[in-house]
XYZ file of C-alpha atoms in Angstrom:
508
model
C 0.162 0.116 -0.441
C 1.234 3.165 -1.120
C 0.680 5.999 1.530
C 0.405 9.673 0.659
C 2.207 12.224 2.572
C -0.881 13.017 4.458
C -1.561 9.592 5.539
C 2.104 9.105 6.529
C 1.639 12.304 9.126
C -1.511 10.905 10.431
C 0.160 7.547 11.302
C 2.925 9.487 12.917
C 0.304 11.505 15.051
C -1.008 8.242 15.820
C 2.606 7.048 17.243
C 2.925 10.240 19.203
C -0.619 10.049 20.780
C 0.301 6.531 21.856
C 3.536 7.717 23.317
C 1.582 10.372 25.260
C -0.383 7.272 26.883
C -3.623 8.491 25.097
C -5.528 5.542 23.597
C -6.548 6.741 19.830
C -9.349 4.331 19.760
C -10.608 3.753 23.245
C -13.273 1.062 24.411
C -15.025 3.003 26.667
C -18.757 4.061 26.383
C -19.354 7.868 25.624
C -22.555 8.717 26.678
C -24.273 11.143 24.253
C -27.461 12.728 25.558
C -28.161 15.346 22.877
C -27.724 15.832 18.910
C -26.645 18.885 17.314
C -29.882 19.631 15.497
C -31.751 19.178 19.154
C -29.451 22.037 20.435
C -30.176 24.178 17.572
C -33.512 23.696 17.499
C -34.500 24.246 20.977
C -31.701 26.231 22.792
C -32.919 29.376 24.212
C -30.647 31.807 25.856
C -33.306 33.301 28.253
C -34.231 29.696 29.335
C -30.490 28.812 30.371
C -31.402 25.315 28.957
C -28.645 22.601 27.775
C -26.101 23.345 30.629
C -24.788 19.790 30.825
C -24.585 18.376 27.348
C -22.464 15.510 25.857
C -21.967 15.112 21.870
C -19.818 13.264 20.197
C -19.216 13.291 16.083
C -16.501 14.370 13.583
C -13.968 17.073 13.747
C -14.794 19.398 10.612
C -12.786 22.567 11.223
C -10.591 24.284 13.451
C -9.647 27.589 14.161
C -7.022 28.404 16.772
C -6.661 31.613 18.439
C -3.802 31.109 20.972
C -5.319 30.228 24.028
C -8.772 29.468 22.846
C -9.968 28.028 19.640
C -13.321 27.710 17.659
C -14.165 24.259 16.032
C -16.909 22.624 14.387
C -18.223 19.186 15.318
C -20.534 16.894 12.732
C -22.750 14.356 13.909
C -25.618 12.625 12.442
C -27.765 15.191 12.591
C -25.791 18.188 11.617
C -22.838 20.507 12.695
C -22.264 22.608 15.622
C -19.559 25.426 16.966
C -17.640 24.395 19.540
C -15.471 26.781 21.633
C -12.333 25.196 23.420
C -10.304 27.152 25.871
C -7.171 26.034 27.014
C -7.482 26.340 30.662
C -10.735 25.019 30.677
C -9.940 21.562 29.361
C -6.700 21.706 31.008
C -7.549 22.725 34.440
C -4.092 22.034 36.056
C -0.302 22.661 35.467
C -0.544 20.197 32.530
C -1.773 21.800 29.070
C -0.574 19.001 26.821
C -4.238 18.202 25.781
C -4.678 21.596 24.288
C -0.978 22.577 23.355
C -0.300 19.321 21.668
C -3.158 17.356 21.319
C -6.108 19.574 20.081
C -3.717 22.015 18.375
C -1.359 19.482 16.697
C -1.964 15.978 17.130
C -5.946 16.150 15.852
C -7.030 16.139 12.263
C -10.078 17.161 10.263
C -12.144 13.827 10.406
C -11.050 12.748 13.911
C -14.166 11.294 16.099
C -14.146 13.208 19.348
C -16.147 13.647 22.328
C -16.837 16.814 24.308
C -19.196 17.906 27.402
C -19.956 21.298 28.459
C -22.927 23.924 28.054
C -24.416 25.652 25.371
C -24.205 29.401 24.970
C -24.621 32.353 22.311
C -21.517 33.864 20.849
C -21.538 37.856 20.567
C -22.356 37.214 16.714
C -25.212 35.000 18.237
C -24.076 31.744 16.775
C -25.183 28.987 19.132
C -22.088 27.000 20.253
C -20.977 24.608 22.887
C -18.713 25.790 25.667
C -16.185 22.652 25.921
C -15.344 21.855 29.398
C -13.959 18.087 28.719
C -12.510 16.796 25.519
C -11.986 13.000 24.287
C -10.418 11.677 21.349
C -12.626 8.713 20.015
C -11.200 7.565 16.893
C -8.388 8.813 14.926
C -8.931 9.083 11.065
C -5.770 7.839 9.104
C -7.133 9.088 5.783
C -8.141 12.859 5.159
C -11.439 13.668 3.945
C -11.881 15.323 0.594
C -12.301 19.417 1.572
C -15.371 20.761 -0.045
C -14.479 24.461 -0.225
C -16.931 27.560 -0.512
C -16.386 31.105 -1.508
C -18.970 34.069 -1.720
C -19.664 35.353 -5.298
C -18.562 39.282 -4.778
C -21.199 40.067 -7.294
C -24.367 38.230 -6.123
C -23.350 37.454 -2.477
C -24.294 33.676 -3.136
C -21.988 30.964 -1.634
C -20.463 28.877 -4.213
C -19.576 25.217 -3.605
C -15.948 24.310 -5.688
C -13.584 21.423 -5.186
C -16.641 19.033 -4.175
C -16.315 15.481 -3.575
C -18.721 15.234 -7.011
C -17.098 12.313 -9.171
C -20.058 9.826 -9.576
C -17.585 6.768 -9.662
C -15.865 7.888 -6.314
C -19.116 8.586 -4.731
C -20.583 5.358 -5.468
C -17.397 3.464 -4.676
C -16.896 5.424 -1.291
C -20.224 6.230 0.238
C -19.050 6.325 3.660
C -16.869 9.497 2.514
C -19.842 10.738 0.165
C -22.310 10.799 3.079
C -19.973 12.874 5.243
C -18.708 15.551 2.757
C -22.031 15.426 1.150
C -24.269 15.204 4.303
C -27.401 15.991 1.877
C -27.135 12.497 0.507
C -28.341 10.687 3.622
C -31.345 12.486 3.306
C -32.157 10.487 0.086
C -31.712 7.294 1.982
C -33.714 8.741 5.189
C -36.421 9.347 2.596
C -36.039 5.783 0.962
C -36.487 4.062 4.431
C -39.588 6.240 5.263
C -40.952 5.418 1.829
C -40.411 1.471 2.831
C -42.038 2.169 6.322
C -44.909 3.815 4.713
C -45.722 1.146 2.679
C -45.394 -1.281 5.237
C -47.471 0.495 7.479
C -50.442 0.590 4.821
C -49.970 -2.931 4.401
C -49.905 -3.991 8.006
C -53.103 -1.676 8.565
C -55.181 -3.802 6.093
C -54.054 -6.967 7.864
C -51.622 -8.459 5.441
C -49.036 -10.538 6.561
C -45.027 -9.795 5.948
C -43.149 -13.199 5.191
C -39.794 -14.084 3.870
C -39.199 -16.651 1.168
C -36.103 -18.355 -0.312
C -33.216 -16.378 -2.172
C -31.548 -19.387 -3.059
C -33.857 -21.596 -5.314
C -33.504 -24.641 -6.945
C -35.601 -23.215 -9.999
C -35.603 -19.596 -10.837
C -39.315 -17.983 -11.957
C -41.817 -15.415 -11.404
C -40.281 -13.006 -13.899
C -38.614 -12.987 -17.451
C -34.796 -12.421 -16.697
C -31.382 -14.233 -16.536
C -30.533 -15.704 -13.089
C -27.282 -15.799 -11.316
C -26.424 -19.348 -10.703
C -24.334 -21.020 -7.856
C -23.667 -24.394 -6.533
C -24.279 -25.885 -3.286
C -21.472 -28.269 -2.484
C -23.076 -30.537 0.616
C -26.437 -30.961 -1.674
C -24.157 -31.040 -4.947
C -26.850 -29.332 -6.900
C -27.559 -26.058 -8.771
C -29.122 -22.949 -7.040
C -30.255 -19.886 -8.244
C -30.506 -16.401 -6.810
C -34.340 -15.512 -7.256
C -35.343 -13.317 -10.039
C -38.688 -12.754 -8.308
C -40.439 -14.257 -5.184
C -43.541 -14.680 -6.801
C -43.863 -18.277 -7.144
C -43.169 -18.803 -3.302
C -45.802 -16.185 -2.422
C -48.393 -17.617 -4.241
C -47.748 -21.145 -2.507
C -48.577 -19.342 0.635
C -51.962 -18.414 -0.805
C -52.476 -21.915 -1.704
C -51.527 -22.651 1.948
C -54.345 -20.430 3.498
C -52.923 -17.022 3.634
C -55.392 -14.377 2.345
C -53.077 -11.450 2.019
C -49.071 -11.862 2.394
C -46.267 -9.519 1.141
C -42.467 -9.460 1.098
C -39.889 -6.635 0.407
C -37.420 -8.917 -1.462
C -33.792 -8.473 -2.714
C -33.744 -10.093 -5.965
C -31.050 -10.433 -8.678
C -31.031 -10.601 -12.452
C -27.881 -11.070 -14.349
C -28.568 -8.346 -17.244
C -27.283 -4.971 -18.103
C -26.643 -1.971 -15.719
C -27.759 1.225 -16.565
C -28.849 4.412 -14.612
C -32.310 2.251 -13.975
C -31.160 -0.737 -13.613
C -28.374 -2.699 -10.946
C -28.227 -6.550 -10.785
C -29.433 -6.506 -7.264
C -32.378 -4.516 -6.517
C -35.414 -4.363 -4.024
C -38.930 -4.941 -4.840
C -42.315 -5.538 -2.558
C -44.286 -8.293 -3.909
C -48.200 -8.503 -2.394
C -50.733 -11.280 -3.102
C -54.183 -11.106 -1.737
C -57.101 -13.930 -2.178
C -60.380 -13.223 -3.611
C -59.163 -9.802 -5.471
C -58.472 -9.014 -9.562
C -56.526 -6.644 -10.906
C -59.100 -3.760 -11.050
C -59.155 -3.831 -7.094
C -55.141 -3.784 -7.330
C -55.007 -0.522 -9.300
C -57.273 1.285 -6.758
C -54.838 -0.158 -3.826
C -51.815 0.948 -5.871
C -53.179 4.566 -6.513
C -54.089 4.946 -2.848
C -50.615 3.388 -1.355
C -48.458 5.665 -3.419
C -50.468 8.387 -2.862
C -49.845 7.707 0.712
C -46.187 7.373 0.286
C -45.778 10.793 -1.359
C -47.773 12.252 1.635
C -45.737 10.926 4.016
C -42.535 11.967 2.500
C -43.512 15.483 1.269
C -46.681 16.397 2.660
C -48.516 16.825 -0.585
C -49.029 14.558 -3.724
C -46.772 16.589 -5.883
C -43.267 15.447 -6.512
C -40.398 17.380 -8.368
C -38.454 15.039 -10.373
C -36.048 16.874 -12.913
C -37.840 19.218 -14.619
C -41.429 17.790 -14.092
C -43.713 17.813 -11.545
C -45.617 14.615 -11.103
C -48.492 14.482 -9.289
C -49.844 11.142 -7.804
C -53.177 12.108 -6.305
C -55.960 9.629 -7.499
C -57.250 8.628 -10.019
C -54.277 7.884 -12.434
C -54.768 7.854 -16.174
C -55.513 4.319 -17.770
C -55.317 3.182 -21.227
C -54.960 -0.375 -22.509
C -51.599 -1.324 -24.155
C -52.864 -1.454 -27.621
C -54.748 1.991 -26.936
C -51.569 3.365 -25.580
C -49.393 2.095 -28.396
C -51.981 3.636 -31.199
C -52.308 7.130 -29.199
C -48.656 7.404 -29.351
C -47.685 5.806 -33.121
C -51.130 6.123 -34.663
C -50.798 2.337 -35.466
C -53.479 -0.064 -34.484
C -51.381 -3.375 -33.780
C -54.152 -5.437 -31.964
C -55.077 -7.551 -34.748
C -51.358 -8.190 -36.423
C -49.529 -11.780 -36.371
C -45.830 -11.814 -35.914
C -44.920 -10.949 -39.490
C -46.960 -7.650 -39.346
C -45.429 -6.716 -36.257
C -42.058 -7.063 -37.549
C -43.194 -4.911 -40.437
C -44.783 -2.327 -38.500
C -41.636 -2.494 -35.888
C -39.523 -2.201 -38.859
C -41.356 1.028 -39.723
C -41.245 2.787 -36.400
C -37.599 2.127 -36.459
C -37.349 -0.032 -33.450
C -34.735 -2.754 -33.292
C -35.591 -6.293 -33.506
C -33.574 -9.943 -33.305
C -34.577 -13.334 -34.607
C -35.470 -14.646 -31.440
C -38.225 -12.209 -30.378
C -41.795 -13.959 -30.683
C -44.890 -11.512 -30.356
C -45.119 -10.423 -27.151
C -41.466 -9.335 -27.377
C -41.745 -7.271 -30.405
C -45.034 -5.513 -28.901
C -42.875 -4.940 -25.885
C -40.363 -3.425 -27.834
C -42.590 -0.935 -29.724
C -44.079 -0.151 -26.307
C -40.705 0.551 -24.863
C -39.255 2.586 -27.572
C -42.450 5.030 -28.631
C -44.770 4.813 -25.591
C -43.139 4.152 -22.025
C -40.619 7.481 -22.221
C -43.799 9.627 -22.838
C -45.754 8.691 -20.092
C -44.470 11.158 -17.323
C -47.685 11.431 -15.017
C -48.369 8.300 -13.276
C -50.108 5.896 -15.961
C -51.699 2.462 -15.721
C -51.262 0.413 -19.022
C -53.694 -2.832 -18.797
C -54.522 -5.571 -20.670
C -51.403 -7.416 -22.438
C -51.283 -10.002 -25.141
C -51.070 -13.331 -23.421
C -47.735 -14.021 -24.803
C -46.222 -11.379 -22.713
C -47.901 -12.560 -19.404
C -47.091 -16.175 -18.773
C -48.343 -15.901 -15.226
C -51.375 -13.608 -15.754
C -54.989 -15.073 -15.579
C -56.649 -14.414 -19.540
C -58.902 -11.572 -19.949
C -62.559 -12.164 -19.097
C -63.565 -10.104 -21.709
C -61.181 -10.195 -24.624
C -59.439 -13.183 -25.805
C -55.917 -13.174 -26.549
C -55.403 -10.703 -23.905
C -54.597 -11.084 -19.894
C -55.772 -9.017 -16.998
C -52.491 -7.261 -16.186
C -51.376 -3.977 -15.685
C -48.290 -1.819 -15.266
C -48.041 1.881 -13.651
C -45.668 3.840 -15.701
C -44.190 6.864 -14.342
C -41.643 9.572 -15.480
C -41.031 7.551 -18.207
C -40.329 4.038 -16.603
C -42.165 1.081 -15.060
C -42.719 1.143 -11.354
C -44.773 -1.755 -10.731
C -46.231 -4.747 -12.446
C -49.541 -6.598 -11.555
C -52.035 -9.465 -12.650
C -54.919 -11.214 -11.860
C -53.091 -14.127 -10.929
C -53.490 -17.476 -13.061
C -54.620 -20.051 -11.141
C -55.872 -22.818 -13.688
C -52.975 -25.515 -13.425
C -53.596 -26.898 -16.984
C -53.250 -23.309 -18.472
C -50.473 -22.821 -16.381
C -48.639 -25.712 -17.716
C -49.259 -24.671 -21.222
C -48.029 -21.277 -20.809
C -44.694 -22.770 -19.185
C -44.383 -25.374 -22.051
C -45.020 -22.111 -24.523
C -41.996 -20.240 -22.554
C -39.769 -23.253 -22.911
C -40.168 -23.265 -27.090
C -39.588 -19.429 -26.754
C -36.162 -20.761 -24.759
C -35.340 -23.079 -27.576
C -35.521 -19.962 -30.005
C -32.921 -18.238 -28.038
C -34.736 -16.460 -25.681
C -32.504 -16.316 -22.641
C -35.166 -14.746 -20.344
C -37.864 -17.281 -21.096
C -39.228 -18.926 -18.064
C -38.543 -22.436 -16.745
C -41.055 -25.010 -15.816
C -41.844 -25.407 -12.194
C -43.196 -28.708 -11.244
C -43.588 -27.975 -7.719
C -45.425 -24.849 -8.305
C -47.763 -26.503 -10.828
C -48.551 -29.154 -7.709
C -49.392 -26.300 -5.665
C -51.789 -25.098 -7.984
C -53.415 -28.227 -8.649
C -54.463 -28.277 -4.899
C -56.023 -25.351 -5.583
C -55.347 -21.448 -5.307
C -58.317 -18.612 -4.935
C -58.715 -16.096 -7.370
C -55.925 -13.848 -6.578
C -54.515 -10.137 -7.291
C -50.661 -9.963 -7.227
C -48.399 -6.867 -7.236
C -44.548 -6.131 -7.956
C -43.358 -2.772 -6.986
C -39.732 -1.661 -7.607
C -38.575 0.113 -4.534
C -35.456 1.367 -6.189
C -37.268 3.204 -8.992
C -40.095 4.220 -6.764
C -37.264 6.024 -4.597
C -35.610 7.571 -7.467
C -39.007 9.301 -8.105
C -39.859 10.149 -4.501
C -35.955 11.634 -4.158
C -35.707 13.376 -7.279
C -32.723 11.183 -8.229
C -31.246 10.581 -11.765
C -29.965 7.580 -11.411
C -30.708 4.125 -9.121
C -26.834 4.029 -8.150
C -28.191 7.551 -6.087
C -30.848 5.591 -4.103
C -28.595 2.415 -3.310
C -25.835 2.842 -0.486
C -23.458 0.356 -2.236
C -24.232 -0.238 -6.115
C -22.699 -2.616 -7.994
C -19.451 -1.540 -9.604
C -16.667 -2.687 -11.740
C -13.382 -3.895 -9.863
C -11.144 -0.854 -9.352
C -8.185 -0.937 -11.464
C -5.782 1.129 -9.975
C -4.379 3.112 -6.775
């Protein structure tokens, strides 16, 4: 490992601290009783409150002024100014803690604990008058320094030399969140989003469950899996691409409503909308259909927007998206005709290929009717759906797990919700006819033989479960990462994942 000059200097300081008998990584508990934000929000000089405070956090700035200094401490809630007086923290003859440790051996980024009382400086800044100071953890690498200056013409504060390189930020999220603390707000909102959904579903009496991540057969979606091997059982296993088939087994087993926030894995391309590891919430409710599920999605997502923003309108890039019910609804064929002017509902595969060519949609020979329709929709319709919109009634070939439409032969009872040009959820009236389901699986096998690497496999145990009887059921999958992007106005999926998948580092 090659060290920079600053890293070498910090390691030398570490040795000096030890030589002074100061443990740079003490084991003792440091009892914190307030946060920086609590003090800023609630301190009132006339009340003389916060007279015994204990805080801990990173040392973020120091201004030494002889026998006294000002510094800044940052905890998880924000920053607060410290006033450190030599004779206050070193009441005896020995002034080493101030003269040597504080002034020379502490660095920006070190964790410290302080005890003292709160006061307002002459310029009115809420600060902590430090009576005790303790080193809690020495930082051996310097933080990137984010610098600011005031524009003389406008008086605005301009940030420069910031830690903004996306690759560095995603690789070193721990640094990103320290020097760009606003990033933490994105992840706090993501957690609030999940909690709002969980509260909504729990209030309806649905049961949160867990299903296997390692599966002997992958199913429940059209995607390529990650494959691994179990040594003891000497068998191939797959990381799940969806949890649908297991949750439907639970409906067979007698539960009326089950849901799961699941980590799923798909061995596919990466982009600002795709990460190979992602989170979705799947919900299955007995005795319901896809029309009922559309109403639930509208209500639940509207509640999420209100929980996060206090209103149904959310700023996403240049768009203001309104999640207030009701949302626009189109059938898939209606949407394609609306945005392309072409009615494709009665076309066979040859006509669809000809239409796709006229619309300049790229295809490959392995694609059947469903894939061609999906490509036309993805190219010419989906990007234009900015406000939340339901697309319903898909061709049967596109949806091997959905029930055939009650009124329209050749279609299934399925919807997707599209928002800001991307799918955020997928739902069906679930197929519960085991004979029809077996035929759909067999049709998928034929697509696989044509070269479709995302075609589903035939799951005999799932078919056996259906043969024991599954009640009419509505099912839903919501992409938590994509919904989080929208609700936090994030440009990329990597911005809402703490640790997105990255290529291996090549240097340094």
